[in-house]
Amino acid sequence: MFRPLALFLACQMALPALAQQTSDTVAPEAGTAPTAFGTLSDAARTAMENRDAGRPVEAQDWMVVAANPLAVEAGADVLRDGGTAADAMIAVQAVLGLVEPQSSGLGGGAFLVWYDGESGELTTLDARETAPRRVTPQLFQTAEGEPLEFLDAVVGGRSVGTPGTPMLLEEAHRRWGKASWPGLFDDAIRLAEEGFEVSPRLAGLVADDPEGLSRFPATAAYFLPGGQPLRSGELLKNPDYAATLRKIAAEGADAFYGGSIAEDIVATVRSAEGNPGQLSLGDLADYRVVERPPVCAAYRGAQVCGMGPPSSGALTVGLILGTLEPYDLATLGPRDPESWRLIGDATRLAFADRGRYMADSDFVPVPVKGLLDPAYLSVRSELLRGDDALPEVSAGEPAYDHAQLRGQDESLELPSTSHISIVDADGNALSMTTTIENGFGSRLMTNGFLLNNELTDFSFRTHADGWPIANRVEPGKRPRSSMSPTIVLRDGKPVLVIGSPGGSTIIGYVAQALIAHLDWGMDVQQAVAMPHLVNSFGTYQIELGTTAEEMQQPLADLGYEVKAAEMTSGLHAISLGTTLLGGADPRREGIALGQ
Ligand code: GLY
């Protein structure tokens, strides 16, 4: 019963004429009962109240926002003790892997954007999972060459890519850490050994997936003890996870990429009954975090920066914003259907380019410069000059120094994942989106953590109409992502840190929140709580049970097919001005804490 209140208050400020929502319009999976986090600090409880009342959390020196209060408290402890944003992220991620295991963890991958307070430089690190060297482009096809059903591909060893998160933690600490490495795992180890209260969201998602979670004995024993799904508020211990963290704390990421943990991962993947995979010890030993050039797009005098390929996030967000730049969204405002026609069709155009051009740039040349070139963006902007929904959209022709024919993509990405935003007292800012892909990943568990199913972010088909698809499976390749960890710079200084989970809808969530903040003047809490309207592929999705539904008829009148759906983003944002303001998405369990 908390979320409708938050949305109501946010909308009262931002969308006065749309704020007719009643408290019976709650979407499933949204509410967060504070009683489920019995051991929280007063500050965390206040932060929850702020979130649910639609108010941002204010601080002077540092701020951390993530998807679970226990994880946020672990990060806050590190920042309070003088640790950097990179140190705090490690503590947050270690706890998230325990208390929000369905979304991210050691068995997954992540992208990290770092603004360095001292040098003013922006760095992006790619810790995306990697396809094993033994896979073939037909990995997700039947013997007849047809794509597998999505869940048949997800559940089991076939979908597991080489995890990147443990090496990212070590790399971030090596570059930017100040705190002692082993101590950063203390909170997670304590919670894993002494137990933590299962959150309502975790319990709800376990209850929704009895079939997947019962497929493999280790996973079933943990999530369905005695055959019963975990209950909200129940104390849960994970000694295997504690032992894994102890090893990583003592030996670094090498303890994960070699030795007994690596052997267990490989054995779990290769012996997965009914759907084994091909991950090898060599794949784990070869894994590397890759530094990539940041991708920045100009918007309203700011630079919106994020992760380039293999993520499509920053490029597609940049395409949406660049296409919208000539239009005066600030004057139109969020209540005018014209704003949503422009945003919806800009998003569809951007997704058409994404499907044609974006994939792992180590394997496929991606026209990053051409797509964000002002001349190209202005061609795309002109397509929005009409009055009604574009009847159809297709990829454009950005300047490109490669001649290649490409088929249109066929990748399915379902909502999952987690986002961490942190600013520290040294002026560093960190934006990291972290994932094991589908909720509970491949459903395979070993050493206390779940293994990802990230390889299903590849296109299951290799070709469309005879032309090769950029995001097809290839050995050693990283699947295209939609994760959009973002830092917005103005005059070279960070003004906003933001990102979200949500599969391919991440891009729409982040773009909308950026527009809400930069064009419509919403504070970060209003911007992340605002009801969603996203059109990536032709159907306008509007958020079920929110004031967004008031746009249903106006959008249909413009020619869109419109569908009200649950849209469970997990936007976590920090704005940097005279003070720090933190906003946590009321659709999940996250909070902002600062000092
Ligand atoms: N698996 C979600 C993403 O990478 O976009």
mmCIF file with all atom_site columns, N, CA and C and ligand atoms in Angstrom, residues 111 128-129 310-312 354 413-417 433 435-438 453-454 456-457 479-484 502-504 506, ligand 1:
data_model
loop_
_atom_site.group_PDB
_atom_site.id
_atom_site.type_symbol
_atom_site.label_atom_id
_atom_site.label_alt_id
_atom_site.label_comp_id
_atom_site.label_asym_id
_atom_site.label_entity_id
_atom_site.label_seq_id
_atom_site.pdbx_PDB_ins_code
_atom_site.Cartn_x
_atom_site.Cartn_y
_atom_site.Cartn_z
_atom_site.occupancy
_atom_site.B_iso_or_equiv
_atom_site.pdbx_formal_charge
_atom_site.auth_seq_id
_atom_site.auth_comp_id
_atom_site.auth_asym_id
_atom_site.auth_atom_id
_atom_site.pdbx_PDB_model_num
ATOM   1  N N  . PHE A 1 111 ? 28.265 -3.286  -15.735 1.00 0.00 ? 111 PHE A N  1
ATOM   2  C CA . PHE A 1 111 ? 28.980 -2.158  -16.357 1.00 0.00 ? 111 PHE A CA 1
ATOM   3  C C  . PHE A 1 111 ? 29.103 -1.054  -15.321 1.00 0.00 ? 111 PHE A C  1
ATOM   4  N N  . ARG A 1 128 ? 31.046 -7.474  -18.652 1.00 0.00 ? 128 ARG A N  1
ATOM   5  C CA . ARG A 1 128 ? 29.953 -8.260  -19.208 1.00 0.00 ? 128 ARG A CA 1
ATOM   6  C C  . ARG A 1 128 ? 30.347 -9.729  -19.269 1.00 0.00 ? 128 ARG A C  1
ATOM   7  N N  . GLU A 1 129 ? 29.384 -10.616 -19.067 1.00 0.00 ? 129 GLU A N  1
ATOM   8  C CA . GLU A 1 129 ? 29.665 -12.034 -19.222 1.00 0.00 ? 129 GLU A CA 1
ATOM   9  C C  . GLU A 1 129 ? 30.048 -12.326 -20.684 1.00 0.00 ? 129 GLU A C  1
ATOM   10 N N  . PRO A 1 310 ? 29.746 -3.448  -25.479 1.00 0.00 ? 310 PRO A N  1
ATOM   11 C CA . PRO A 1 310 ? 28.560 -4.224  -25.859 1.00 0.00 ? 310 PRO A CA 1
ATOM   12 C C  . PRO A 1 310 ? 27.250 -3.752  -25.256 1.00 0.00 ? 310 PRO A C  1
ATOM   13 N N  . SER A 1 311 ? 27.235 -2.686  -24.464 1.00 0.00 ? 311 SER A N  1
ATOM   14 C CA . SER A 1 311 ? 25.927 -2.199  -24.064 1.00 0.00 ? 311 SER A CA 1
ATOM   15 C C  . SER A 1 311 ? 25.380 -1.305  -25.164 1.00 0.00 ? 311 SER A C  1
ATOM   16 N N  . SER A 1 312 ? 24.092 -1.420  -25.375 1.00 0.00 ? 312 SER A N  1
ATOM   17 C CA . SER A 1 312 ? 23.416 -0.491  -26.288 1.00 0.00 ? 312 SER A CA 1
ATOM   18 C C  . SER A 1 312 ? 22.865 0.690   -25.502 1.00 0.00 ? 312 SER A C  1
ATOM   19 N N  . ARG A 1 354 ? 19.271 0.475   -32.925 1.00 0.00 ? 354 ARG A N  1
ATOM   20 C CA . ARG A 1 354 ? 19.889 -0.463  -31.970 1.00 0.00 ? 354 ARG A CA 1
ATOM   21 C C  . ARG A 1 354 ? 19.848 -1.889  -32.528 1.00 0.00 ? 354 ARG A C  1
ATOM   22 N N  . GLU A 1 413 ? 14.799 -9.524  -24.168 1.00 0.00 ? 413 GLU A N  1
ATOM   23 C CA . GLU A 1 413 ? 15.396 -9.251  -22.855 1.00 0.00 ? 413 GLU A CA 1
ATOM   24 C C  . GLU A 1 413 ? 14.275 -8.971  -21.888 1.00 0.00 ? 413 GLU A C  1
ATOM   25 N N  . LEU A 1 414 ? 14.215 -9.754  -20.839 1.00 0.00 ? 414 LEU A N  1
ATOM   26 C CA . LEU A 1 414 ? 13.137 -9.572  -19.870 1.00 0.00 ? 414 LEU A CA 1
ATOM   27 C C  . LEU A 1 414 ? 13.663 -8.818  -18.647 1.00 0.00 ? 414 LEU A C  1
ATOM   28 N N  . PRO A 1 415 ? 12.739 -8.127  -17.950 1.00 0.00 ? 415 PRO A N  1
ATOM   29 C CA . PRO A 1 415 ? 13.174 -7.291  -16.828 1.00 0.00 ? 415 PRO A CA 1
ATOM   30 C C  . PRO A 1 415 ? 13.841 -8.071  -15.702 1.00 0.00 ? 415 PRO A C  1
ATOM   31 N N  . SER A 1 416 ? 14.929 -7.563  -15.199 1.00 0.00 ? 416 SER A N  1
ATOM   32 C CA . SER A 1 416 ? 15.638 -8.143  -14.043 1.00 0.00 ? 416 SER A CA 1
ATOM   33 C C  . SER A 1 416 ? 16.686 -7.117  -13.620 1.00 0.00 ? 416 SER A C  1
ATOM   34 N N  . THR A 1 417 ? 17.795 -7.547  -12.999 1.00 0.00 ? 417 THR A N  1
ATOM   35 C CA . THR A 1 417 ? 18.951 -6.651  -12.836 1.00 0.00 ? 417 THR A CA 1
ATOM   36 C C  . THR A 1 417 ? 18.804 -5.685  -11.661 1.00 0.00 ? 417 THR A C  1
ATOM   37 N N  . THR A 1 433 ? 25.347 -0.714  -13.237 1.00 0.00 ? 433 THR A N  1
ATOM   38 C CA . THR A 1 433 ? 24.198 -1.612  -13.383 1.00 0.00 ? 433 THR A CA 1
ATOM   39 C C  . THR A 1 433 ? 24.743 -3.034  -13.425 1.00 0.00 ? 433 THR A C  1
ATOM   40 N N  . THR A 1 435 ? 23.919 -7.462  -13.001 1.00 0.00 ? 435 THR A N  1
ATOM   41 C CA . THR A 1 435 ? 22.839 -8.375  -13.410 1.00 0.00 ? 435 THR A CA 1
ATOM   42 C C  . THR A 1 435 ? 23.268 -9.832  -13.387 1.00 0.00 ? 435 THR A C  1
ATOM   43 N N  . ILE A 1 436 ? 22.281 -10.714 -13.233 1.00 0.00 ? 436 ILE A N  1
ATOM   44 C CA . ILE A 1 436 ? 22.481 -12.108 -13.648 1.00 0.00 ? 436 ILE A CA 1
ATOM   45 C C  . ILE A 1 436 ? 21.472 -12.445 -14.753 1.00 0.00 ? 436 ILE A C  1
ATOM   46 N N  . GLU A 1 437 ? 20.880 -11.382 -15.350 1.00 0.00 ? 437 GLU A N  1
ATOM   47 C CA . GLU A 1 437 ? 19.919 -11.417 -16.463 1.00 0.00 ? 437 GLU A CA 1
ATOM   48 C C  . GLU A 1 437 ? 18.515 -11.742 -15.958 1.00 0.00 ? 437 GLU A C  1
ATOM   49 N N  . ASN A 1 438 ? 17.961 -12.880 -16.272 1.00 0.00 ? 438 ASN A N  1
ATOM   50 C CA . ASN A 1 438 ? 16.582 -13.201 -15.880 1.00 0.00 ? 438 ASN A CA 1
ATOM   51 C C  . ASN A 1 438 ? 16.482 -13.287 -14.349 1.00 0.00 ? 438 ASN A C  1
ATOM   52 N N  . ASN A 1 453 ? 22.214 -16.135 -16.773 1.00 0.00 ? 453 ASN A N  1
ATOM   53 C CA . ASN A 1 453 ? 21.776 -16.675 -18.074 1.00 0.00 ? 453 ASN A CA 1
ATOM   54 C C  . ASN A 1 453 ? 22.004 -15.605 -19.140 1.00 0.00 ? 453 ASN A C  1
ATOM   55 N N  . GLU A 1 454 ? 23.118 -14.857 -18.995 1.00 0.00 ? 454 GLU A N  1
ATOM   56 C CA . GLU A 1 454 ? 23.305 -13.664 -19.843 1.00 0.00 ? 454 GLU A CA 1
ATOM   57 C C  . GLU A 1 454 ? 23.369 -13.981 -21.327 1.00 0.00 ? 454 GLU A C  1
ATOM   58 N N  . THR A 1 456 ? 21.452 -15.463 -23.108 1.00 0.00 ? 456 THR A N  1
ATOM   59 C CA . THR A 1 456 ? 20.167 -15.302 -23.803 1.00 0.00 ? 456 THR A CA 1
ATOM   60 C C  . THR A 1 456 ? 19.915 -13.847 -24.203 1.00 0.00 ? 456 THR A C  1
ATOM   61 N N  . ASP A 1 457 ? 20.832 -12.937 -23.883 1.00 0.00 ? 457 ASP A N  1
ATOM   62 C CA . ASP A 1 457 ? 20.736 -11.575 -24.431 1.00 0.00 ? 457 ASP A CA 1
ATOM   63 C C  . ASP A 1 457 ? 21.253 -11.511 -25.872 1.00 0.00 ? 457 ASP A C  1
ATOM   64 N N  . PRO A 1 479 ? 27.294 -10.594 -25.006 1.00 0.00 ? 479 PRO A N  1
ATOM   65 C CA . PRO A 1 479 ? 25.954 -10.306 -25.534 1.00 0.00 ? 479 PRO A CA 1
ATOM   66 C C  . PRO A 1 479 ? 25.595 -8.830  -25.374 1.00 0.00 ? 479 PRO A C  1
ATOM   67 N N  . ARG A 1 480 ? 24.867 -8.325  -26.340 1.00 0.00 ? 480 ARG A N  1
ATOM   68 C CA . ARG A 1 480 ? 24.452 -6.926  -26.249 1.00 0.00 ? 480 ARG A CA 1
ATOM   69 C C  . ARG A 1 480 ? 23.570 -6.723  -25.020 1.00 0.00 ? 480 ARG A C  1
ATOM   70 N N  . SER A 1 481 ? 23.765 -5.607  -24.367 1.00 0.00 ? 481 SER A N  1
ATOM   71 C CA . SER A 1 481 ? 23.010 -5.282  -23.163 1.00 0.00 ? 481 SER A CA 1
ATOM   72 C C  . SER A 1 481 ? 22.212 -4.007  -23.381 1.00 0.00 ? 481 SER A C  1
ATOM   73 N N  . SER A 1 482 ? 21.212 -3.820  -22.524 1.00 0.00 ? 482 SER A N  1
ATOM   74 C CA . SER A 1 482 ? 20.488 -2.538  -22.492 1.00 0.00 ? 482 SER A CA 1
ATOM   75 C C  . SER A 1 482 ? 20.859 -1.743  -21.255 1.00 0.00 ? 482 SER A C  1
ATOM   76 N N  . MET A 1 483 ? 21.739 -2.290  -20.444 1.00 0.00 ? 483 MET A N  1
ATOM   77 C CA . MET A 1 483 ? 22.040 -1.609  -19.183 1.00 0.00 ? 483 MET A CA 1
ATOM   78 C C  . MET A 1 483 ? 22.634 -0.226  -19.471 1.00 0.00 ? 483 MET A C  1
ATOM   79 N N  . SER A 1 484 ? 22.122 0.753   -18.758 1.00 0.00 ? 484 SER A N  1
ATOM   80 C CA . SER A 1 484 ? 22.426 2.156   -19.064 1.00 0.00 ? 484 SER A CA 1
ATOM   81 C C  . SER A 1 484 ? 22.902 2.904   -17.822 1.00 0.00 ? 484 SER A C  1
ATOM   82 N N  . GLY A 1 502 ? 15.588 -3.602  -15.774 1.00 0.00 ? 502 GLY A N  1
ATOM   83 C CA . GLY A 1 502 ? 14.351 -3.630  -16.567 1.00 0.00 ? 502 GLY A CA 1
ATOM   84 C C  . GLY A 1 502 ? 14.496 -4.185  -17.971 1.00 0.00 ? 502 GLY A C  1
ATOM   85 N N  . GLY A 1 503 ? 15.530 -5.011  -18.259 1.00 0.00 ? 503 GLY A N  1
ATOM   86 C CA . GLY A 1 503 ? 15.669 -5.575  -19.610 1.00 0.00 ? 503 GLY A CA 1
ATOM   87 C C  . GLY A 1 503 ? 15.780 -4.449  -20.629 1.00 0.00 ? 503 GLY A C  1
ATOM   88 N N  . SER A 1 504 ? 15.222 -4.649  -21.805 1.00 0.00 ? 504 SER A N  1
ATOM   89 C CA . SER A 1 504 ? 15.366 -3.613  -22.837 1.00 0.00 ? 504 SER A CA 1
ATOM   90 C C  . SER A 1 504 ? 14.626 -2.334  -22.456 1.00 0.00 ? 504 SER A C  1
ATOM   91 N N  . ILE A 1 506 ? 14.954 -0.798  -19.776 1.00 0.00 ? 506 ILE A N  1
ATOM   92 C CA . ILE A 1 506 ? 15.888 0.066   -19.036 1.00 0.00 ? 506 ILE A CA 1
ATOM   93 C C  . ILE A 1 506 ? 16.082 1.385   -19.791 1.00 0.00 ? 506 ILE A C  1
HETATM 94 N N1 . GLY B 2 .   ? 20.356 -8.642  -19.070 1.00 0.00 ? 1   GLY B N1 1
HETATM 95 C C1 . GLY B 2 .   ? 19.934 -7.285  -19.100 1.00 0.00 ? 1   GLY B C1 1
HETATM 96 C C2 . GLY B 2 .   ? 20.797 -6.442  -19.930 1.00 0.00 ? 1   GLY B C2 1
HETATM 97 O O1 . GLY B 2 .   ? 21.990 -6.658  -19.965 1.00 0.00 ? 1   GLY B O1 1
HETATM 98 O O2 . GLY B 2 .   ? 20.320 -5.549  -20.585 1.00 0.00 ? 1   GLY B O2 1
#
